[in-house]
Amino acid sequence: MPRPIRKAVFPVAGLGTRFLPATKAIPKEMLTIVDRPVIQYVVDEARAAGIEHFVFVTGRNKSVIEDHFDNQIELEMALAERGKDDALSALRSELPPAGATSYTRQQAPLGLGHAVWCAREIVGDEPFALLLPDMVGQAETGCLSQMMAAYEKHGGNVIAVEETTAEQVHRYGIVGVGEKDETGFEITEMVEKPDRDNAPSNFYISGRYILQPEIFGILEHQASGADGEIQITDAMIGLAQSQRFTGVRFDGRTFDCGSKAGFLAANVAFALARPDIAPDFRAELDKIIGAVAATRNKAAE
Ligand code: G1P
């Protein structure tokens, strides 16, 4: 049995410039999909996969994330007084247990690899999960839970992948596909943001990783790569020289909430999956789509 994955790292130091001015005073991870912050979905996915300790690599102006995962006693009292028991128990059940969160700051925007390296002291000498909060998955079983079967069988390092188009490969880390079994496939190659002629496949790294702690020693000396940043993919290429990497094709859909279209699509998809909201929301969507179609038809006449 490989060593259990108890800790998860969430790099949340990014500035969120693509969402200005919304992110001027609010971290992008606190923008909401329906009525829950983006980061809450990702933490929930980690919890469902059995993660016990949540490590946030933050930066300036991110302290509201810490508040979000803390007890809010005045709010709890107000809800109790008003008899809002459901809201109260939902709040309580989502709270990570005392001592189960850690926060450290990245201090300088040197890249994702550097952000992960900042968590080394808190993670220590054990394998861990890494979840990029921009990527929000929708599935019956969360992506990290799906990856656990491959980890239990092969140990080592596990990466979730999804398929993209040749036009989009330059936006992501791309993997080469080797021998397959029922849990996943052996990763033969990794390239960060290749152009389409150099991409080994159309499978992109979708922001969920299980990594062995030896990655930290490599990150410590990792030179900057694509975009002039210290890349986690480059450190994984180094680690792959001595350890196995398994790819798991995520059975579900990931929304890239780092882009406006992806974030808006996530809102629509998650709202339509909520029984309390879906009927009213679907009616509104129909109206909007109908009005857009009518305008288009008129323009075409
Ligand atoms: C990072 C990773 C990349 C991965 C992507 C998923 O890139 O470096 O390999 O495919 O996340 O979102 P970034 O989006 O930080 O440029």
Short mmCIF file of C-alpha atoms and ligand atoms in Angstrom, two decimals:
data_model
loop_
_atom_site.label_atom_id
_atom_site.label_comp_id
_atom_site.label_asym_id
_atom_site.label_seq_id
_atom_site.Cartn_x
_atom_site.Cartn_y
_atom_site.Cartn_z
CA MET A 1 0.00 0.00 0.00
CA PRO A 2 1.49 3.42 -0.89
CA ARG A 3 1.59 6.01 1.86
CA PRO A 4 -1.78 7.76 2.42
CA ILE A 5 -2.41 11.24 1.00
CA ARG A 6 -3.35 13.36 4.02
CA LYS A 7 -2.45 16.87 2.94
CA ALA A 8 -3.50 19.03 0.01
CA VAL A 9 -1.87 22.21 -1.26
CA PHE A 10 -3.93 25.02 -2.79
CA PRO A 11 -1.89 27.74 -4.53
CA VAL A 12 -4.04 30.88 -4.14
CA ALA A 13 -1.48 33.67 -4.49
CA GLY A 14 -2.35 34.71 -8.08
CA LEU A 15 -3.44 38.32 -8.67
CA GLY A 16 -6.49 37.54 -10.79
CA THR A 17 -5.81 40.38 -13.22
CA ARG A 18 -8.12 38.79 -15.81
CA PHE A 19 -11.08 39.55 -13.54
CA LEU A 20 -10.36 43.18 -12.71
CA PRO A 21 -12.04 45.22 -11.36
CA ALA A 22 -13.92 42.38 -9.58
CA THR A 23 -10.66 41.19 -8.05
CA LYS A 24 -9.35 44.56 -6.94
CA ALA A 25 -10.34 43.98 -3.31
CA ILE A 26 -11.58 40.36 -3.47
CA PRO A 27 -9.34 37.36 -4.28
CA LYS A 28 -10.38 35.60 -7.49
CA GLU A 29 -10.79 32.39 -5.49
CA MET A 30 -13.63 34.08 -3.57
CA LEU A 31 -15.70 34.86 -6.67
CA THR A 32 -18.84 32.79 -6.52
CA ILE A 33 -20.14 29.94 -8.61
CA VAL A 34 -23.86 30.20 -7.78
CA ASP A 35 -23.58 30.89 -4.03
CA ARG A 36 -20.28 29.29 -3.06
CA PRO A 37 -16.79 30.68 -3.55
CA VAL A 38 -14.68 28.93 -6.17
CA ILE A 39 -12.18 27.81 -3.51
CA GLN A 40 -14.96 26.09 -1.53
CA TYR A 41 -15.68 23.69 -4.41
CA VAL A 42 -12.03 22.73 -4.63
CA VAL A 43 -11.63 22.26 -0.88
CA ASP A 44 -14.81 20.14 -0.86
CA GLU A 45 -13.34 17.95 -3.60
CA ALA A 46 -10.21 17.42 -1.49
CA ARG A 47 -12.25 16.62 1.63
CA ALA A 48 -14.36 14.09 -0.27
CA ALA A 49 -11.11 12.36 -1.30
CA GLY A 50 -10.10 11.98 2.35
CA ILE A 51 -7.75 14.96 2.73
CA GLU A 52 -7.26 15.92 6.37
CA HIS A 53 -5.03 18.99 6.20
CA PHE A 54 -5.48 21.95 3.87
CA VAL A 55 -2.43 24.06 3.01
CA PHE A 56 -3.06 27.40 1.33
CA VAL A 57 -0.21 29.24 -0.35
CA THR A 58 -1.50 32.80 -0.25
CA GLY A 59 -0.26 36.31 -0.99
CA ARG A 60 -1.10 39.88 -0.11
CA ASN A 61 -4.85 40.70 -0.05
CA LYS A 62 -5.83 37.05 0.38
CA SER A 63 -6.62 36.99 4.10
CA VAL A 64 -10.36 36.79 3.44
CA ILE A 65 -9.74 33.18 2.33
CA GLU A 66 -8.50 32.48 5.84
CA ASP A 67 -11.62 34.12 7.26
CA HIS A 68 -13.81 32.04 5.00
CA PHE A 69 -12.45 28.80 6.46
CA ASP A 70 -12.81 30.04 10.04
CA ASN A 71 -15.67 30.04 12.48
CA GLN A 72 -17.93 33.13 12.25
CA ILE A 73 -19.40 33.20 15.72
CA GLU A 74 -21.58 36.34 15.32
CA LEU A 75 -23.12 34.89 12.17
CA GLU A 76 -23.73 31.54 13.88
CA MET A 77 -25.45 33.29 16.79
CA ALA A 78 -27.62 35.35 14.47
CA LEU A 79 -28.67 32.25 12.50
CA ALA A 80 -29.44 30.36 15.74
CA GLU A 81 -31.57 33.24 17.08
CA ARG A 82 -33.57 33.34 13.86
CA GLY A 83 -34.10 29.59 13.86
CA LYS A 84 -32.21 29.14 10.57
CA ASP A 85 -31.05 25.67 11.57
CA ASP A 86 -30.37 24.38 8.06
CA ALA A 87 -28.09 27.28 7.18
CA LEU A 88 -26.37 26.91 10.54
CA SER A 89 -25.67 23.20 10.20
CA ALA A 90 -24.49 23.70 6.58
CA LEU A 91 -22.02 26.35 7.77
CA ARG A 92 -20.76 24.09 10.55
CA SER A 93 -20.39 20.99 8.41
CA GLU A 94 -18.29 22.88 5.86
CA LEU A 95 -15.84 24.20 8.42
CA PRO A 96 -12.49 22.39 8.40
CA PRO A 97 -11.72 21.01 11.88
CA ALA A 98 -9.56 23.16 14.19
CA GLY A 99 -5.90 22.87 13.28
CA ALA A 100 -6.62 21.37 9.86
CA THR A 101 -5.68 24.47 7.84
CA SER A 102 -2.29 26.12 7.31
CA TYR A 103 -1.42 29.30 5.47
CA THR A 104 1.89 30.44 4.10
CA ARG A 105 2.72 33.30 1.73
CA GLN A 106 4.44 33.07 -1.59
CA GLN A 107 5.91 36.60 -1.22
CA ALA A 108 6.96 36.94 -4.88
CA PRO A 109 5.11 35.85 -8.07
CA LEU A 110 7.79 33.45 -9.34
CA GLY A 111 5.46 30.80 -10.74
CA LEU A 112 3.36 27.79 -9.78
CA GLY A 113 6.43 25.65 -9.04
CA HIS A 114 7.67 28.25 -6.60
CA ALA A 115 4.23 28.46 -4.94
CA VAL A 116 4.26 24.70 -4.35
CA TRP A 117 7.82 24.86 -3.01
CA CYS A 118 6.63 27.43 -0.44
CA ALA A 119 4.50 24.66 1.14
CA ARG A 120 7.47 22.30 1.70
CA GLU A 121 7.83 22.85 5.45
CA ILE A 122 4.12 22.34 6.09
CA VAL A 123 3.82 19.26 3.88
CA GLY A 124 7.06 17.69 5.15
CA ASP A 125 8.29 14.31 3.98
CA GLU A 126 5.05 12.76 2.73
CA PRO A 127 3.14 12.51 -0.55
CA PHE A 128 0.49 15.19 -1.03
CA ALA A 129 -2.25 16.39 -3.34
CA LEU A 130 -2.04 19.61 -5.30
CA LEU A 131 -5.24 21.26 -6.51
CA LEU A 132 -5.24 24.37 -8.70
CA PRO A 133 -8.31 26.35 -7.67
CA ASP A 134 -8.83 27.88 -11.13
CA MET A 135 -9.90 24.46 -12.33
CA VAL A 136 -13.28 23.42 -10.97
CA GLY A 137 -14.56 19.95 -11.80
CA GLN A 138 -18.15 18.80 -12.06
CA ALA A 139 -18.64 15.06 -11.65
CA GLU A 140 -20.48 12.51 -9.57
CA THR A 141 -17.16 11.47 -8.01
CA GLY A 142 -14.61 14.26 -7.58
CA CYS A 143 -11.45 14.26 -9.68
CA LEU A 144 -9.07 13.70 -6.75
CA SER A 145 -11.17 10.73 -5.57
CA GLN A 146 -10.98 9.28 -9.09
CA MET A 147 -7.18 9.59 -8.97
CA MET A 148 -6.90 7.63 -5.72
CA ALA A 149 -7.54 4.24 -7.42
CA ALA A 150 -4.53 4.78 -9.70
CA TYR A 151 -2.45 5.92 -6.73
CA GLU A 152 -3.38 2.85 -4.69
CA LYS A 153 -2.37 0.58 -7.55
CA HIS A 154 0.79 2.31 -8.81
CA GLY A 155 1.92 4.61 -5.98
CA GLY A 156 4.29 7.30 -7.24
CA ASN A 157 2.82 10.39 -8.83
CA VAL A 158 -0.59 10.76 -10.43
CA ILE A 159 -1.89 13.53 -12.68
CA ALA A 160 -5.41 14.12 -13.94
CA VAL A 161 -5.73 14.84 -17.64
CA GLU A 162 -8.45 15.82 -20.05
CA GLU A 163 -8.62 16.08 -23.81
CA THR A 164 -8.30 19.41 -25.58
CA THR A 165 -7.94 20.49 -29.21
CA ALA A 166 -4.66 20.98 -31.09
CA GLU A 167 -5.39 24.75 -31.13
CA GLN A 168 -5.50 24.86 -27.31
CA VAL A 169 -2.45 22.74 -26.34
CA HIS A 170 -0.23 25.83 -26.04
CA ARG A 171 -2.27 26.95 -22.99
CA TYR A 172 -1.49 23.88 -20.86
CA GLY A 173 0.94 21.21 -19.73
CA ILE A 174 0.61 18.27 -22.16
CA VAL A 175 1.48 14.60 -21.50
CA GLY A 176 2.61 11.69 -23.64
CA VAL A 177 0.54 8.49 -23.28
CA GLY A 178 2.15 5.09 -22.64
CA GLU A 179 0.87 1.72 -21.45
CA LYS A 180 -2.70 1.67 -20.10
CA ASP A 181 -4.54 -0.34 -17.47
CA GLU A 182 -7.97 -0.05 -15.84
CA THR A 183 -6.84 2.81 -13.55
CA GLY A 184 -4.97 5.01 -16.04
CA PHE A 185 -1.87 5.15 -18.23
CA GLU A 186 1.84 5.57 -17.85
CA ILE A 187 2.96 9.11 -18.66
CA THR A 188 5.92 8.96 -21.04
CA GLU A 189 6.54 12.67 -21.51
CA MET A 190 5.46 16.07 -20.20
CA VAL A 191 5.78 19.47 -21.87
CA GLU A 192 4.63 22.81 -20.50
CA LYS A 193 2.75 24.96 -23.02
CA PRO A 194 4.06 23.37 -26.25
CA ASP A 195 3.12 24.69 -29.67
CA ARG A 196 0.85 22.29 -31.54
CA ASP A 197 3.68 20.71 -33.53
CA ASN A 198 5.55 19.71 -30.39
CA ALA A 199 2.63 18.42 -28.32
CA PRO A 200 2.94 14.67 -27.60
CA SER A 201 -0.88 14.29 -27.43
CA ASN A 202 -4.05 16.31 -26.85
CA PHE A 203 -4.18 15.34 -23.17
CA TYR A 204 -3.65 18.36 -20.96
CA ILE A 205 -2.86 18.49 -17.26
CA SER A 206 -6.10 19.67 -15.71
CA GLY A 207 -4.87 20.96 -12.35
CA ARG A 208 -5.02 17.92 -10.03
CA TYR A 209 -1.86 16.14 -8.91
CA ILE A 210 -0.66 13.58 -6.38
CA LEU A 211 3.05 14.17 -5.86
CA GLN A 212 5.86 12.57 -3.90
CA PRO A 213 7.80 14.85 -1.53
CA GLU A 214 11.02 14.51 -3.59
CA ILE A 215 9.47 17.17 -5.84
CA PHE A 216 10.48 19.81 -3.27
CA GLY A 217 14.20 19.07 -3.60
CA ILE A 218 13.90 19.45 -7.37
CA LEU A 219 11.85 22.65 -7.12
CA GLU A 220 14.50 24.19 -4.91
CA HIS A 221 16.93 24.26 -7.86
CA GLN A 222 14.42 24.51 -10.69
CA ALA A 223 15.29 27.16 -13.30
CA SER A 224 12.48 29.23 -14.73
CA GLY A 225 10.80 27.85 -17.84
CA ALA A 226 7.75 28.80 -19.92
CA ASP A 227 6.61 32.43 -19.35
CA GLY A 228 9.82 33.02 -17.36
CA GLU A 229 8.25 31.26 -14.34
CA ILE A 230 9.33 28.33 -12.19
CA GLN A 231 7.04 25.63 -13.55
CA ILE A 232 5.76 22.61 -11.63
CA THR A 233 5.73 20.66 -14.93
CA ASP A 234 9.50 21.16 -15.38
CA ALA A 235 10.13 19.83 -11.85
CA MET A 236 7.86 16.85 -12.60
CA ILE A 237 9.95 16.10 -15.71
CA GLY A 238 12.96 15.94 -13.38
CA LEU A 239 11.17 13.66 -10.92
CA ALA A 240 9.95 11.39 -13.74
CA GLN A 241 13.57 10.33 -14.31
CA SER A 242 13.38 8.29 -11.11
CA GLN A 243 9.67 7.88 -10.32
CA ARG A 244 6.53 6.74 -12.11
CA PHE A 245 3.87 9.22 -13.28
CA THR A 246 0.41 7.86 -13.99
CA GLY A 247 -2.21 9.79 -15.97
CA VAL A 248 -5.89 9.52 -15.05
CA ARG A 249 -8.48 10.71 -17.53
CA PHE A 250 -11.01 12.67 -15.48
CA ASP A 251 -14.53 11.31 -15.90
CA GLY A 252 -16.39 14.61 -15.64
CA ARG A 253 -16.03 18.15 -16.87
CA THR A 254 -13.53 20.76 -15.74
CA PHE A 255 -14.31 24.46 -16.00
CA ASP A 256 -11.31 26.74 -16.35
CA CYS A 257 -12.48 29.45 -13.96
CA GLY A 258 -9.32 31.44 -14.68
CA SER A 259 -11.03 32.52 -17.91
CA LYS A 260 -14.23 34.54 -18.05
CA ALA A 261 -16.00 32.14 -20.42
CA GLY A 262 -15.07 29.14 -18.24
CA PHE A 263 -16.16 30.90 -15.06
CA LEU A 264 -19.51 31.90 -16.55
CA ALA A 265 -20.04 28.41 -17.97
CA ALA A 266 -19.35 26.97 -14.50
CA ASN A 267 -22.05 29.20 -13.05
CA VAL A 268 -24.57 28.00 -15.62
CA ALA A 269 -23.62 24.31 -15.24
CA PHE A 270 -23.64 24.32 -11.43
CA ALA A 271 -26.89 26.31 -11.26
CA LEU A 272 -28.57 23.82 -13.62
CA ALA A 273 -27.36 20.99 -11.37
CA ARG A 274 -28.97 22.52 -8.26
CA PRO A 275 -32.53 21.28 -7.73
CA ASP A 276 -33.41 24.40 -5.66
CA ILE A 277 -32.42 26.80 -8.44
CA ALA A 278 -32.58 24.88 -11.72
CA PRO A 279 -36.31 25.27 -12.61
CA ASP A 280 -36.36 29.09 -12.26
CA PHE A 281 -32.92 29.47 -13.76
CA ARG A 282 -33.75 27.30 -16.77
CA ALA A 283 -36.80 29.46 -17.47
CA GLU A 284 -34.62 32.59 -17.35
CA LEU A 285 -32.04 31.01 -19.65
CA ASP A 286 -34.76 30.07 -22.14
CA LYS A 287 -35.93 33.69 -22.17
CA ILE A 288 -32.42 35.00 -22.78
CA ILE A 289 -31.65 32.46 -25.48
CA GLY A 290 -35.03 33.12 -27.12
CA ALA A 291 -34.44 36.88 -27.14
CA VAL A 292 -30.93 36.47 -28.60
CA ALA A 293 -32.26 34.17 -31.33
CA ALA A 294 -35.07 36.62 -32.15
CA THR A 295 -32.59 39.51 -32.49
CA ARG A 296 -30.39 37.38 -34.72
CA ASN A 297 -33.27 36.37 -36.95
CA LYS A 298 -34.38 39.97 -37.25
CA ALA A 299 -30.86 41.05 -38.22
CA ALA A 300 -30.75 38.29 -40.83
CA GLU A 301 -34.08 39.30 -42.42
C1 G1P B 1 -0.84 25.40 -14.90
C2 G1P B 1 0.10 24.23 -15.19
C3 G1P B 1 -0.30 23.54 -16.49
C4 G1P B 1 -1.74 23.09 -16.40
C5 G1P B 1 -2.64 24.29 -16.06
C6 G1P B 1 -4.07 23.86 -15.81
O1 G1P B 1 -0.66 26.39 -15.87
O2 G1P B 1 1.43 24.72 -15.27
O3 G1P B 1 0.54 22.44 -16.73
O4 G1P B 1 -2.15 22.49 -17.61
O5 G1P B 1 -2.18 24.96 -14.87
O6 G1P B 1 -4.85 24.99 -15.59
P1 G1P B 1 -1.21 27.91 -15.66
O7 G1P B 1 -2.69 27.84 -15.89
O8 G1P B 1 -0.86 28.29 -14.26
O9 G1P B 1 -0.51 28.73 -16.68
#
